[in-house]
Amino acid sequence: MVLAALLQLCPALAADRKNPPLPPLQALTPSLDQVAPQKELQGRIEDGYDPTVLSIPRSDSVSAYNAGLKLYQKGDFARALSAFQIALQSAERSFGAQDPRAQNARKAIASTAPHVSARRLLGYETAGKDIHDLKGTVTSVFPPSLAWLGGLKKGDLVTGAEKLRDGGYSLSIKRDGKLYSLNLRAGRKSEPQPSSSPMLSGSIKHPELLDQYRDRLASYDCALLIDCSGSMGDRIRIRNLSPDGRLLSRWNWCKQESLQLLSQGGSLFPYGITIVPFTRTFTVIGGARADRIARVFEDYTPDGGTNIAAPLAYMLSDYFKRKSSSRSTRPLAIAVLSDGEGNPDSLRHVIVSATQQMTSPREVVITFLGVDESEAGRPVIEALDNDLVSSGARFDIVDSRTFSELRQYGLLKMLVAALIEKQVE
């Protein structure tokens, strides 16, 4: 059983009813500085993808096995075991049970399984030598684990652990001299699973609904956050040709899709859309129509690093400011087109914090759309998609789609899918 994190104040830690309630653990994550958007994208910074968040390929046995070895060396035994299991099933499916690749995967599983405990399944490590003891000073938290999603941090002291009737745990956490609780219960599993198909478990299963619910977009303001980092200048690896027969860069592919969005759904966006190109800095362009969008892709050249959290935080903050001053503020649909994840901690905090300001589950939706991403996928974004509410968020506002789905259905339908995620999957 996979455990997911749900934060709430533990009554036992608040015996004095006269004192105000303590904040939830996840609320203690430092807030992101929100600065005015830059007029120009600037700087030459290498892509900021966090290499510590290791992805697990879903269908290639050798790549999954190698990912397992790296995770094992990092001490992330739970994900290492998952990687070896994926490697085994992929090897058996492709080469047979007696193939050396399958045999090596079995040996790796046998060696790794004894190291997996409830503590490590949750995704954290302590200074204690007993791997079955949940208590102790936290020495490591492994993103995108459920402990990480729940806000547990290195240096926290787990002072107590109680097993619950549903098989979960209630942890008592001490941070900066104050006590908090972290309740853990059964939840969805976000780790990729072995499959004969490259499609994810959350893939589109009812595409006919995408046309049926298309008009729902008309009640939303739409914002496109488009990665303009250096890697977006790379050519699309698949043979996705431009009209004149040349291979498209990721950046120009996004231009093509953005213009197609306006061409197909112009009547849905009478005020235009907001387009936000970003690297380490970002620019906000409101009310953009086809000619302005085309000019953005001509004016900017992919360069620099990736910071998704900053423009996302700005757009969300702007929405809540407008909402507080006007009841007629329209709900917000955000699509993030990127080939990476950026800083996982900032991204998690921005999204979870936004849900705490919401009053209805569909007033803000965010869909992360992979642009020519690797088969390994984006583990942090997949975890945010699958386990957001279980880790302390008020609502599930995140959807994510692979590049395969984005190419098949197009940007407009991916925005619709974000509005009706549960119906289409």
JSON list of N, CA and C in Angstrom, two decimals, residues 101-173:
[
{"chain": "A", "resi": 101, "resn": "ARG", "atom": "N", "xyz": [19.19, -9.83, -18.46]},
{"chain": "A", "resi": 101, "resn": "ARG", "atom": "CA", "xyz": [18.67, -8.56, -17.95]},
{"chain": "A", "resi": 101, "resn": "ARG", "atom": "C", "xyz": [17.58, -8.78, -16.91]},
{"chain": "A", "resi": 102, "resn": "ALA", "atom": "N", "xyz": [16.74, -9.79, -17.16]},
{"chain": "A", "resi": 102, "resn": "ALA", "atom": "CA", "xyz": [15.70, -10.13, -16.19]},
{"chain": "A", "resi": 102, "resn": "ALA", "atom": "C", "xyz": [16.31, -10.72, -14.92]},
{"chain": "A", "resi": 103, "resn": "GLN", "atom": "N", "xyz": [17.31, -11.56, -15.09]},
{"chain": "A", "resi": 103, "resn": "GLN", "atom": "CA", "xyz": [17.96, -12.17, -13.94]},
{"chain": "A", "resi": 103, "resn": "GLN", "atom": "C", "xyz": [18.66, -11.12, -13.07]},
{"chain": "A", "resi": 104, "resn": "ASN", "atom": "N", "xyz": [19.33, -10.17, -13.71]},
{"chain": "A", "resi": 104, "resn": "ASN", "atom": "CA", "xyz": [19.98, -9.11, -12.94]},
{"chain": "A", "resi": 104, "resn": "ASN", "atom": "C", "xyz": [18.96, -8.26, -12.19]},
{"chain": "A", "resi": 105, "resn": "ALA", "atom": "N", "xyz": [17.81, -8.01, -12.81]},
{"chain": "A", "resi": 105, "resn": "ALA", "atom": "CA", "xyz": [16.77, -7.23, -12.14]},
{"chain": "A", "resi": 105, "resn": "ALA", "atom": "C", "xyz": [16.24, -7.97, -10.91]},
{"chain": "A", "resi": 106, "resn": "ARG", "atom": "N", "xyz": [16.09, -9.30, -11.03]},
{"chain": "A", "resi": 106, "resn": "ARG", "atom": "CA", "xyz": [15.62, -10.09, -9.88]},
{"chain": "A", "resi": 106, "resn": "ARG", "atom": "C", "xyz": [16.62, -10.01, -8.73]},
{"chain": "A", "resi": 107, "resn": "LYS", "atom": "N", "xyz": [17.90, -10.11, -9.05]},
{"chain": "A", "resi": 107, "resn": "LYS", "atom": "CA", "xyz": [18.92, -10.02, -8.02]},
{"chain": "A", "resi": 107, "resn": "LYS", "atom": "C", "xyz": [18.89, -8.65, -7.35]},
{"chain": "A", "resi": 108, "resn": "ALA", "atom": "N", "xyz": [18.69, -7.61, -8.14]},
{"chain": "A", "resi": 108, "resn": "ALA", "atom": "CA", "xyz": [18.64, -6.26, -7.58]},
{"chain": "A", "resi": 108, "resn": "ALA", "atom": "C", "xyz": [17.43, -6.09, -6.66]},
{"chain": "A", "resi": 109, "resn": "ILE", "atom": "N", "xyz": [16.30, -6.68, -7.06]},
{"chain": "A", "resi": 109, "resn": "ILE", "atom": "CA", "xyz": [15.10, -6.61, -6.21]},
{"chain": "A", "resi": 109, "resn": "ILE", "atom": "C", "xyz": [15.35, -7.32, -4.89]},
{"chain": "A", "resi": 110, "resn": "ALA", "atom": "N", "xyz": [15.97, -8.50, -4.96]},
{"chain": "A", "resi": 110, "resn": "ALA", "atom": "CA", "xyz": [16.24, -9.26, -3.74]},
{"chain": "A", "resi": 110, "resn": "ALA", "atom": "C", "xyz": [17.20, -8.51, -2.82]},
{"chain": "A", "resi": 111, "resn": "SER", "atom": "N", "xyz": [18.14, -7.77, -3.39]},
{"chain": "A", "resi": 111, "resn": "SER", "atom": "CA", "xyz": [19.10, -7.03, -2.59]},
{"chain": "A", "resi": 111, "resn": "SER", "atom": "C", "xyz": [18.51, -5.75, -2.00]},
{"chain": "A", "resi": 112, "resn": "THR", "atom": "N", "xyz": [17.55, -5.17, -2.71]},
{"chain": "A", "resi": 112, "resn": "THR", "atom": "CA", "xyz": [16.99, -3.88, -2.29]},
{"chain": "A", "resi": 112, "resn": "THR", "atom": "C", "xyz": [15.84, -4.02, -1.31]},
{"chain": "A", "resi": 113, "resn": "ALA", "atom": "N", "xyz": [15.01, -5.04, -1.48]},
{"chain": "A", "resi": 113, "resn": "ALA", "atom": "CA", "xyz": [13.80, -5.20, -0.68]},
{"chain": "A", "resi": 113, "resn": "ALA", "atom": "C", "xyz": [14.05, -5.13, 0.83]},
{"chain": "A", "resi": 114, "resn": "PRO", "atom": "N", "xyz": [15.12, -5.77, 1.36]},
{"chain": "A", "resi": 114, "resn": "PRO", "atom": "CA", "xyz": [15.34, -5.70, 2.81]},
{"chain": "A", "resi": 114, "resn": "PRO", "atom": "C", "xyz": [15.60, -4.29, 3.33]},
{"chain": "A", "resi": 115, "resn": "HIS", "atom": "N", "xyz": [15.98, -3.37, 2.45]},
{"chain": "A", "resi": 115, "resn": "HIS", "atom": "CA", "xyz": [16.27, -2.00, 2.88]},
{"chain": "A", "resi": 115, "resn": "HIS", "atom": "C", "xyz": [15.04, -1.11, 2.90]},
{"chain": "A", "resi": 116, "resn": "VAL", "atom": "N", "xyz": [13.91, -1.61, 2.40]},
{"chain": "A", "resi": 116, "resn": "VAL", "atom": "CA", "xyz": [12.69, -0.80, 2.31]},
{"chain": "A", "resi": 116, "resn": "VAL", "atom": "C", "xyz": [11.87, -0.97, 3.58]},
{"chain": "A", "resi": 117, "resn": "SER", "atom": "N", "xyz": [11.53, 0.14, 4.20]},
{"chain": "A", "resi": 117, "resn": "SER", "atom": "CA", "xyz": [10.71, 0.16, 5.41]},
{"chain": "A", "resi": 117, "resn": "SER", "atom": "C", "xyz": [9.64, 1.22, 5.24]},
{"chain": "A", "resi": 118, "resn": "ALA", "atom": "N", "xyz": [8.75, 1.32, 6.23]},
{"chain": "A", "resi": 118, "resn": "ALA", "atom": "CA", "xyz": [7.69, 2.33, 6.15]},
{"chain": "A", "resi": 118, "resn": "ALA", "atom": "C", "xyz": [8.27, 3.72, 6.05]},
{"chain": "A", "resi": 119, "resn": "ARG", "atom": "N", "xyz": [9.33, 3.97, 6.79]},
{"chain": "A", "resi": 119, "resn": "ARG", "atom": "CA", "xyz": [9.97, 5.29, 6.77]},
{"chain": "A", "resi": 119, "resn": "ARG", "atom": "C", "xyz": [10.50, 5.61, 5.37]},
{"chain": "A", "resi": 120, "resn": "ARG", "atom": "N", "xyz": [11.15, 4.64, 4.78]},
{"chain": "A", "resi": 120, "resn": "ARG", "atom": "CA", "xyz": [11.73, 4.86, 3.45]},
{"chain": "A", "resi": 120, "resn": "ARG", "atom": "C", "xyz": [10.67, 4.82, 2.36]},
{"chain": "A", "resi": 121, "resn": "LEU", "atom": "N", "xyz": [9.57, 4.12, 2.62]},
{"chain": "A", "resi": 121, "resn": "LEU", "atom": "CA", "xyz": [8.47, 4.13, 1.67]},
{"chain": "A", "resi": 121, "resn": "LEU", "atom": "C", "xyz": [7.84, 5.51, 1.61]},
{"chain": "A", "resi": 122, "resn": "LEU", "atom": "N", "xyz": [7.82, 6.18, 2.75]},
{"chain": "A", "resi": 122, "resn": "LEU", "atom": "CA", "xyz": [7.29, 7.55, 2.79]},
{"chain": "A", "resi": 122, "resn": "LEU", "atom": "C", "xyz": [8.25, 8.54, 2.14]},
{"chain": "A", "resi": 123, "resn": "GLY", "atom": "N", "xyz": [9.52, 8.16, 2.07]},
{"chain": "A", "resi": 123, "resn": "GLY", "atom": "CA", "xyz": [10.47, 9.01, 1.36]},
{"chain": "A", "resi": 123, "resn": "GLY", "atom": "C", "xyz": [11.36, 9.88, 2.23]},
{"chain": "A", "resi": 124, "resn": "TYR", "atom": "N", "xyz": [11.66, 9.43, 3.46]},
{"chain": "A", "resi": 124, "resn": "TYR", "atom": "CA", "xyz": [12.60, 10.21, 4.25]},
{"chain": "A", "resi": 124, "resn": "TYR", "atom": "C", "xyz": [13.53, 9.29, 5.02]},
{"chain": "A", "resi": 125, "resn": "GLU", "atom": "N", "xyz": [14.65, 9.84, 5.47]},
{"chain": "A", "resi": 125, "resn": "GLU", "atom": "CA", "xyz": [15.65, 9.10, 6.22]},
{"chain": "A", "resi": 125, "resn": "GLU", "atom": "C", "xyz": [15.96, 9.86, 7.50]},
{"chain": "A", "resi": 126, "resn": "THR", "atom": "N", "xyz": [16.32, 9.12, 8.55]},
{"chain": "A", "resi": 126, "resn": "THR", "atom": "CA", "xyz": [16.70, 9.75, 9.82]},
{"chain": "A", "resi": 126, "resn": "THR", "atom": "C", "xyz": [18.08, 9.28, 10.23]},
{"chain": "A", "resi": 127, "resn": "ALA", "atom": "N", "xyz": [18.57, 9.85, 11.31]},
{"chain": "A", "resi": 127, "resn": "ALA", "atom": "CA", "xyz": [19.89, 9.47, 11.81]},
{"chain": "A", "resi": 127, "resn": "ALA", "atom": "C", "xyz": [19.86, 8.13, 12.54]},
{"chain": "A", "resi": 128, "resn": "GLY", "atom": "N", "xyz": [18.66, 7.61, 12.83]},
{"chain": "A", "resi": 128, "resn": "GLY", "atom": "CA", "xyz": [18.55, 6.35, 13.55]},
{"chain": "A", "resi": 128, "resn": "GLY", "atom": "C", "xyz": [19.00, 5.16, 12.72]},
{"chain": "A", "resi": 129, "resn": "LYS", "atom": "N", "xyz": [19.60, 4.19, 13.37]},
{"chain": "A", "resi": 129, "resn": "LYS", "atom": "CA", "xyz": [20.11, 3.00, 12.68]},
{"chain": "A", "resi": 129, "resn": "LYS", "atom": "C", "xyz": [19.01, 2.00, 12.37]},
{"chain": "A", "resi": 130, "resn": "ASP", "atom": "N", "xyz": [17.93, 2.00, 13.16]},
{"chain": "A", "resi": 130, "resn": "ASP", "atom": "CA", "xyz": [16.83, 1.07, 12.94]},
{"chain": "A", "resi": 130, "resn": "ASP", "atom": "C", "xyz": [15.95, 1.61, 11.82]},
{"chain": "A", "resi": 131, "resn": "ILE", "atom": "N", "xyz": [15.96, 0.94, 10.67]},
{"chain": "A", "resi": 131, "resn": "ILE", "atom": "CA", "xyz": [15.22, 1.45, 9.51]},
{"chain": "A", "resi": 131, "resn": "ILE", "atom": "C", "xyz": [13.72, 1.38, 9.71]},
{"chain": "A", "resi": 132, "resn": "HIS", "atom": "N", "xyz": [13.26, 0.62, 10.69]},
{"chain": "A", "resi": 132, "resn": "HIS", "atom": "CA", "xyz": [11.83, 0.50, 10.95]},
{"chain": "A", "resi": 132, "resn": "HIS", "atom": "C", "xyz": [11.32, 1.53, 11.95]},
{"chain": "A", "resi": 133, "resn": "ASP", "atom": "N", "xyz": [12.23, 2.32, 12.51]},
{"chain": "A", "resi": 133, "resn": "ASP", "atom": "CA", "xyz": [11.85, 3.36, 13.47]},
{"chain": "A", "resi": 133, "resn": "ASP", "atom": "C", "xyz": [11.55, 4.64, 12.71]},
{"chain": "A", "resi": 134, "resn": "LEU", "atom": "N", "xyz": [10.31, 5.12, 12.80]},
{"chain": "A", "resi": 134, "resn": "LEU", "atom": "CA", "xyz": [9.93, 6.35, 12.10]},
{"chain": "A", "resi": 134, "resn": "LEU", "atom": "C", "xyz": [10.43, 7.61, 12.79]},
{"chain": "A", "resi": 135, "resn": "LYS", "atom": "N", "xyz": [10.84, 7.48, 14.05]},
{"chain": "A", "resi": 135, "resn": "LYS", "atom": "CA", "xyz": [11.26, 8.64, 14.83]},
{"chain": "A", "resi": 135, "resn": "LYS", "atom": "C", "xyz": [12.73, 8.95, 14.59]},
{"chain": "A", "resi": 136, "resn": "GLY", "atom": "N", "xyz": [13.09, 10.20, 14.90]},
{"chain": "A", "resi": 136, "resn": "GLY", "atom": "CA", "xyz": [14.48, 10.62, 14.79]},
{"chain": "A", "resi": 136, "resn": "GLY", "atom": "C", "xyz": [14.61, 11.92, 14.01]},
{"chain": "A", "resi": 137, "resn": "THR", "atom": "N", "xyz": [15.83, 12.42, 13.97]},
{"chain": "A", "resi": 137, "resn": "THR", "atom": "CA", "xyz": [16.12, 13.65, 13.22]},
{"chain": "A", "resi": 137, "resn": "THR", "atom": "C", "xyz": [16.20, 13.34, 11.73]},
{"chain": "A", "resi": 138, "resn": "VAL", "atom": "N", "xyz": [15.45, 14.07, 10.95]},
{"chain": "A", "resi": 138, "resn": "VAL", "atom": "CA", "xyz": [15.40, 13.83, 9.51]},
{"chain": "A", "resi": 138, "resn": "VAL", "atom": "C", "xyz": [16.71, 14.29, 8.87]},
{"chain": "A", "resi": 139, "resn": "THR", "atom": "N", "xyz": [17.37, 13.36, 8.18]},
{"chain": "A", "resi": 139, "resn": "THR", "atom": "CA", "xyz": [18.63, 13.67, 7.51]},
{"chain": "A", "resi": 139, "resn": "THR", "atom": "C", "xyz": [18.47, 13.83, 6.00]},
{"chain": "A", "resi": 140, "resn": "SER", "atom": "N", "xyz": [17.42, 13.24, 5.44]},
{"chain": "A", "resi": 140, "resn": "SER", "atom": "CA", "xyz": [17.18, 13.34, 4.00]},
{"chain": "A", "resi": 140, "resn": "SER", "atom": "C", "xyz": [15.69, 13.23, 3.73]},
{"chain": "A", "resi": 141, "resn": "VAL", "atom": "N", "xyz": [15.21, 13.99, 2.76]},
{"chain": "A", "resi": 141, "resn": "VAL", "atom": "CA", "xyz": [13.85, 13.84, 2.23]},
{"chain": "A", "resi": 141, "resn": "VAL", "atom": "C", "xyz": [13.99, 13.73, 0.72]},
{"chain": "A", "resi": 142, "resn": "PHE", "atom": "N", "xyz": [13.41, 12.68, 0.15]},
{"chain": "A", "resi": 142, "resn": "PHE", "atom": "CA", "xyz": [13.63, 12.39, -1.27]},
{"chain": "A", "resi": 142, "resn": "PHE", "atom": "C", "xyz": [12.45, 12.87, -2.12]},
{"chain": "A", "resi": 143, "resn": "PRO", "atom": "N", "xyz": [12.63, 13.95, -2.88]},
{"chain": "A", "resi": 143, "resn": "PRO", "atom": "CA", "xyz": [11.57, 14.33, -3.82]},
{"chain": "A", "resi": 143, "resn": "PRO", "atom": "C", "xyz": [11.53, 13.34, -4.97]},
{"chain": "A", "resi": 144, "resn": "PRO", "atom": "N", "xyz": [10.37, 13.02, -5.54]},
{"chain": "A", "resi": 144, "resn": "PRO", "atom": "CA", "xyz": [9.07, 13.60, -5.25]},
{"chain": "A", "resi": 144, "resn": "PRO", "atom": "C", "xyz": [8.24, 12.74, -4.31]},
{"chain": "A", "resi": 145, "resn": "SER", "atom": "N", "xyz": [8.83, 12.25, -3.23]},
{"chain": "A", "resi": 145, "resn": "SER", "atom": "CA", "xyz": [8.13, 11.36, -2.31]},
{"chain": "A", "resi": 145, "resn": "SER", "atom": "C", "xyz": [6.98, 12.07, -1.61]},
{"chain": "A", "resi": 146, "resn": "LEU", "atom": "N", "xyz": [6.16, 11.27, -0.93]},
{"chain": "A", "resi": 146, "resn": "LEU", "atom": "CA", "xyz": [5.01, 11.82, -0.23]},
{"chain": "A", "resi": 146, "resn": "LEU", "atom": "C", "xyz": [5.43, 12.63, 0.99]},
{"chain": "A", "resi": 147, "resn": "ALA", "atom": "N", "xyz": [6.52, 12.24, 1.63]},
{"chain": "A", "resi": 147, "resn": "ALA", "atom": "CA", "xyz": [7.04, 13.05, 2.74]},
{"chain": "A", "resi": 147, "resn": "ALA", "atom": "C", "xyz": [7.46, 14.43, 2.24]},
{"chain": "A", "resi": 148, "resn": "TRP", "atom": "N", "xyz": [8.09, 14.46, 1.08]},
{"chain": "A", "resi": 148, "resn": "TRP", "atom": "CA", "xyz": [8.50, 15.74, 0.48]},
{"chain": "A", "resi": 148, "resn": "TRP", "atom": "C", "xyz": [7.27, 16.56, 0.10]},
{"chain": "A", "resi": 149, "resn": "LEU", "atom": "N", "xyz": [6.29, 15.94, -0.52]},
{"chain": "A", "resi": 149, "resn": "LEU", "atom": "CA", "xyz": [5.07, 16.65, -0.87]},
{"chain": "A", "resi": 149, "resn": "LEU", "atom": "C", "xyz": [4.38, 17.21, 0.36]},
{"chain": "A", "resi": 150, "resn": "GLY", "atom": "N", "xyz": [4.46, 16.48, 1.48]},
{"chain": "A", "resi": 150, "resn": "GLY", "atom": "CA", "xyz": [3.81, 16.92, 2.70]},
{"chain": "A", "resi": 150, "resn": "GLY", "atom": "C", "xyz": [4.53, 18.03, 3.42]},
{"chain": "A", "resi": 151, "resn": "GLY", "atom": "N", "xyz": [5.76, 18.37, 2.99]},
{"chain": "A", "resi": 151, "resn": "GLY", "atom": "CA", "xyz": [6.48, 19.49, 3.58]},
{"chain": "A", "resi": 151, "resn": "GLY", "atom": "C", "xyz": [7.53, 19.11, 4.60]},
{"chain": "A", "resi": 152, "resn": "LEU", "atom": "N", "xyz": [7.81, 17.81, 4.79]},
{"chain": "A", "resi": 152, "resn": "LEU", "atom": "CA", "xyz": [8.86, 17.40, 5.72]},
{"chain": "A", "resi": 152, "resn": "LEU", "atom": "C", "xyz": [10.20, 17.89, 5.19]},
{"chain": "A", "resi": 153, "resn": "LYS", "atom": "N", "xyz": [11.07, 18.35, 6.10]},
{"chain": "A", "resi": 153, "resn": "LYS", "atom": "CA", "xyz": [12.35, 18.93, 5.69]},
{"chain": "A", "resi": 153, "resn": "LYS", "atom": "C", "xyz": [13.49, 18.33, 6.49]},
{"chain": "A", "resi": 154, "resn": "LYS", "atom": "N", "xyz": [14.67, 18.37, 5.90]},
{"chain": "A", "resi": 154, "resn": "LYS", "atom": "CA", "xyz": [15.88, 17.96, 6.60]},
{"chain": "A", "resi": 154, "resn": "LYS", "atom": "C", "xyz": [16.04, 18.81, 7.86]},
{"chain": "A", "resi": 155, "resn": "GLY", "atom": "N", "xyz": [16.33, 18.16, 8.99]},
{"chain": "A", "resi": 155, "resn": "GLY", "atom": "CA", "xyz": [16.46, 18.86, 10.25]},
{"chain": "A", "resi": 155, "resn": "GLY", "atom": "C", "xyz": [15.24, 18.77, 11.14]},
{"chain": "A", "resi": 156, "resn": "ASP", "atom": "N", "xyz": [14.08, 18.42, 10.57]},
{"chain": "A", "resi": 156, "resn": "ASP", "atom": "CA", "xyz": [12.89, 18.19, 11.39]},
{"chain": "A", "resi": 156, "resn": "ASP", "atom": "C", "xyz": [13.13, 17.01, 12.33]},
{"chain": "A", "resi": 157, "resn": "LEU", "atom": "N", "xyz": [12.51, 17.07, 13.50]},
{"chain": "A", "resi": 157, "resn": "LEU", "atom": "CA", "xyz": [12.61, 15.97, 14.46]},
{"chain": "A", "resi": 157, "resn": "LEU", "atom": "C", "xyz": [11.27, 15.27, 14.56]},
{"chain": "A", "resi": 158, "resn": "VAL", "atom": "N", "xyz": [11.24, 14.00, 14.19]},
{"chain": "A", "resi": 158, "resn": "VAL", "atom": "CA", "xyz": [10.03, 13.19, 14.34]},
{"chain": "A", "resi": 158, "resn": "VAL", "atom": "C", "xyz": [10.05, 12.63, 15.76]},
{"chain": "A", "resi": 159, "resn": "THR", "atom": "N", "xyz": [9.21, 13.19, 16.63]},
{"chain": "A", "resi": 159, "resn": "THR", "atom": "CA", "xyz": [9.25, 12.83, 18.05]},
{"chain": "A", "resi": 159, "resn": "THR", "atom": "C", "xyz": [8.34, 11.66, 18.40]},
{"chain": "A", "resi": 160, "resn": "GLY", "atom": "N", "xyz": [7.37, 11.38, 17.54]},
{"chain": "A", "resi": 160, "resn": "GLY", "atom": "CA", "xyz": [6.45, 10.28, 17.82]},
{"chain": "A", "resi": 160, "resn": "GLY", "atom": "C", "xyz": [5.80, 9.77, 16.56]},
{"chain": "A", "resi": 161, "resn": "ALA", "atom": "N", "xyz": [5.39, 8.50, 16.61]},
{"chain": "A", "resi": 161, "resn": "ALA", "atom": "CA", "xyz": [4.72, 7.89, 15.45]},
{"chain": "A", "resi": 161, "resn": "ALA", "atom": "C", "xyz": [3.69, 6.90, 15.95]},
{"chain": "A", "resi": 162, "resn": "GLU", "atom": "N", "xyz": [2.46, 7.08, 15.51]},
{"chain": "A", "resi": 162, "resn": "GLU", "atom": "CA", "xyz": [1.37, 6.19, 15.91]},
{"chain": "A", "resi": 162, "resn": "GLU", "atom": "C", "xyz": [0.74, 5.57, 14.67]},
{"chain": "A", "resi": 163, "resn": "LYS", "atom": "N", "xyz": [0.60, 4.25, 14.68]},
{"chain": "A", "resi": 163, "resn": "LYS", "atom": "CA", "xyz": [-0.03, 3.58, 13.54]},
{"chain": "A", "resi": 163, "resn": "LYS", "atom": "C", "xyz": [-1.54, 3.70, 13.66]},
{"chain": "A", "resi": 164, "resn": "LEU", "atom": "N", "xyz": [-2.18, 4.10, 12.56]},
{"chain": "A", "resi": 164, "resn": "LEU", "atom": "CA", "xyz": [-3.62, 4.32, 12.54]},
{"chain": "A", "resi": 164, "resn": "LEU", "atom": "C", "xyz": [-4.36, 3.08, 12.10]},
{"chain": "A", "resi": 165, "resn": "ARG", "atom": "N", "xyz": [-5.65, 3.05, 12.34]},
{"chain": "A", "resi": 165, "resn": "ARG", "atom": "CA", "xyz": [-6.46, 1.88, 12.01]},
{"chain": "A", "resi": 165, "resn": "ARG", "atom": "C", "xyz": [-6.48, 1.58, 10.52]},
{"chain": "A", "resi": 166, "resn": "ASP", "atom": "N", "xyz": [-6.37, 2.64, 9.71]},
{"chain": "A", "resi": 166, "resn": "ASP", "atom": "CA", "xyz": [-6.41, 2.43, 8.25]},
{"chain": "A", "resi": 166, "resn": "ASP", "atom": "C", "xyz": [-5.06, 2.00, 7.68]},
{"chain": "A", "resi": 167, "resn": "GLY", "atom": "N", "xyz": [-4.08, 1.77, 8.57]},
{"chain": "A", "resi": 167, "resn": "GLY", "atom": "CA", "xyz": [-2.77, 1.35, 8.12]},
{"chain": "A", "resi": 167, "resn": "GLY", "atom": "C", "xyz": [-1.79, 2.50, 7.94]},
{"chain": "A", "resi": 168, "resn": "GLY", "atom": "N", "xyz": [-2.27, 3.72, 8.09]},
{"chain": "A", "resi": 168, "resn": "GLY", "atom": "CA", "xyz": [-1.39, 4.87, 7.96]},
{"chain": "A", "resi": 168, "resn": "GLY", "atom": "C", "xyz": [-0.71, 5.20, 9.27]},
{"chain": "A", "resi": 169, "resn": "TYR", "atom": "N", "xyz": [-0.08, 6.37, 9.32]},
{"chain": "A", "resi": 169, "resn": "TYR", "atom": "CA", "xyz": [0.65, 6.78, 10.51]},
{"chain": "A", "resi": 169, "resn": "TYR", "atom": "C", "xyz": [0.34, 8.24, 10.85]},
{"chain": "A", "resi": 170, "resn": "SER", "atom": "N", "xyz": [0.44, 8.56, 12.12]},
{"chain": "A", "resi": 170, "resn": "SER", "atom": "CA", "xyz": [0.36, 9.94, 12.57]},
{"chain": "A", "resi": 170, "resn": "SER", "atom": "C", "xyz": [1.70, 10.28, 13.20]},
{"chain": "A", "resi": 171, "resn": "LEU", "atom": "N", "xyz": [2.43, 11.20, 12.57]},
{"chain": "A", "resi": 171, "resn": "LEU", "atom": "CA", "xyz": [3.75, 11.58, 13.06]},
{"chain": "A", "resi": 171, "resn": "LEU", "atom": "C", "xyz": [3.68, 12.90, 13.81]},
{"chain": "A", "resi": 172, "resn": "SER", "atom": "N", "xyz": [4.41, 13.01, 14.90]},
{"chain": "A", "resi": 172, "resn": "SER", "atom": "CA", "xyz": [4.57, 14.27, 15.62]},
{"chain": "A", "resi": 172, "resn": "SER", "atom": "C", "xyz": [5.90, 14.88, 15.19]},
{"chain": "A", "resi": 173, "resn": "ILE", "atom": "N", "xyz": [5.86, 16.13, 14.71]},
{"chain": "A", "resi": 173, "resn": "ILE", "atom": "CA", "xyz": [7.03, 16.77, 14.15]},
{"chain": "A", "resi": 173, "resn": "ILE", "atom": "C", "xyz": [7.40, 17.99, 14.99]}
]
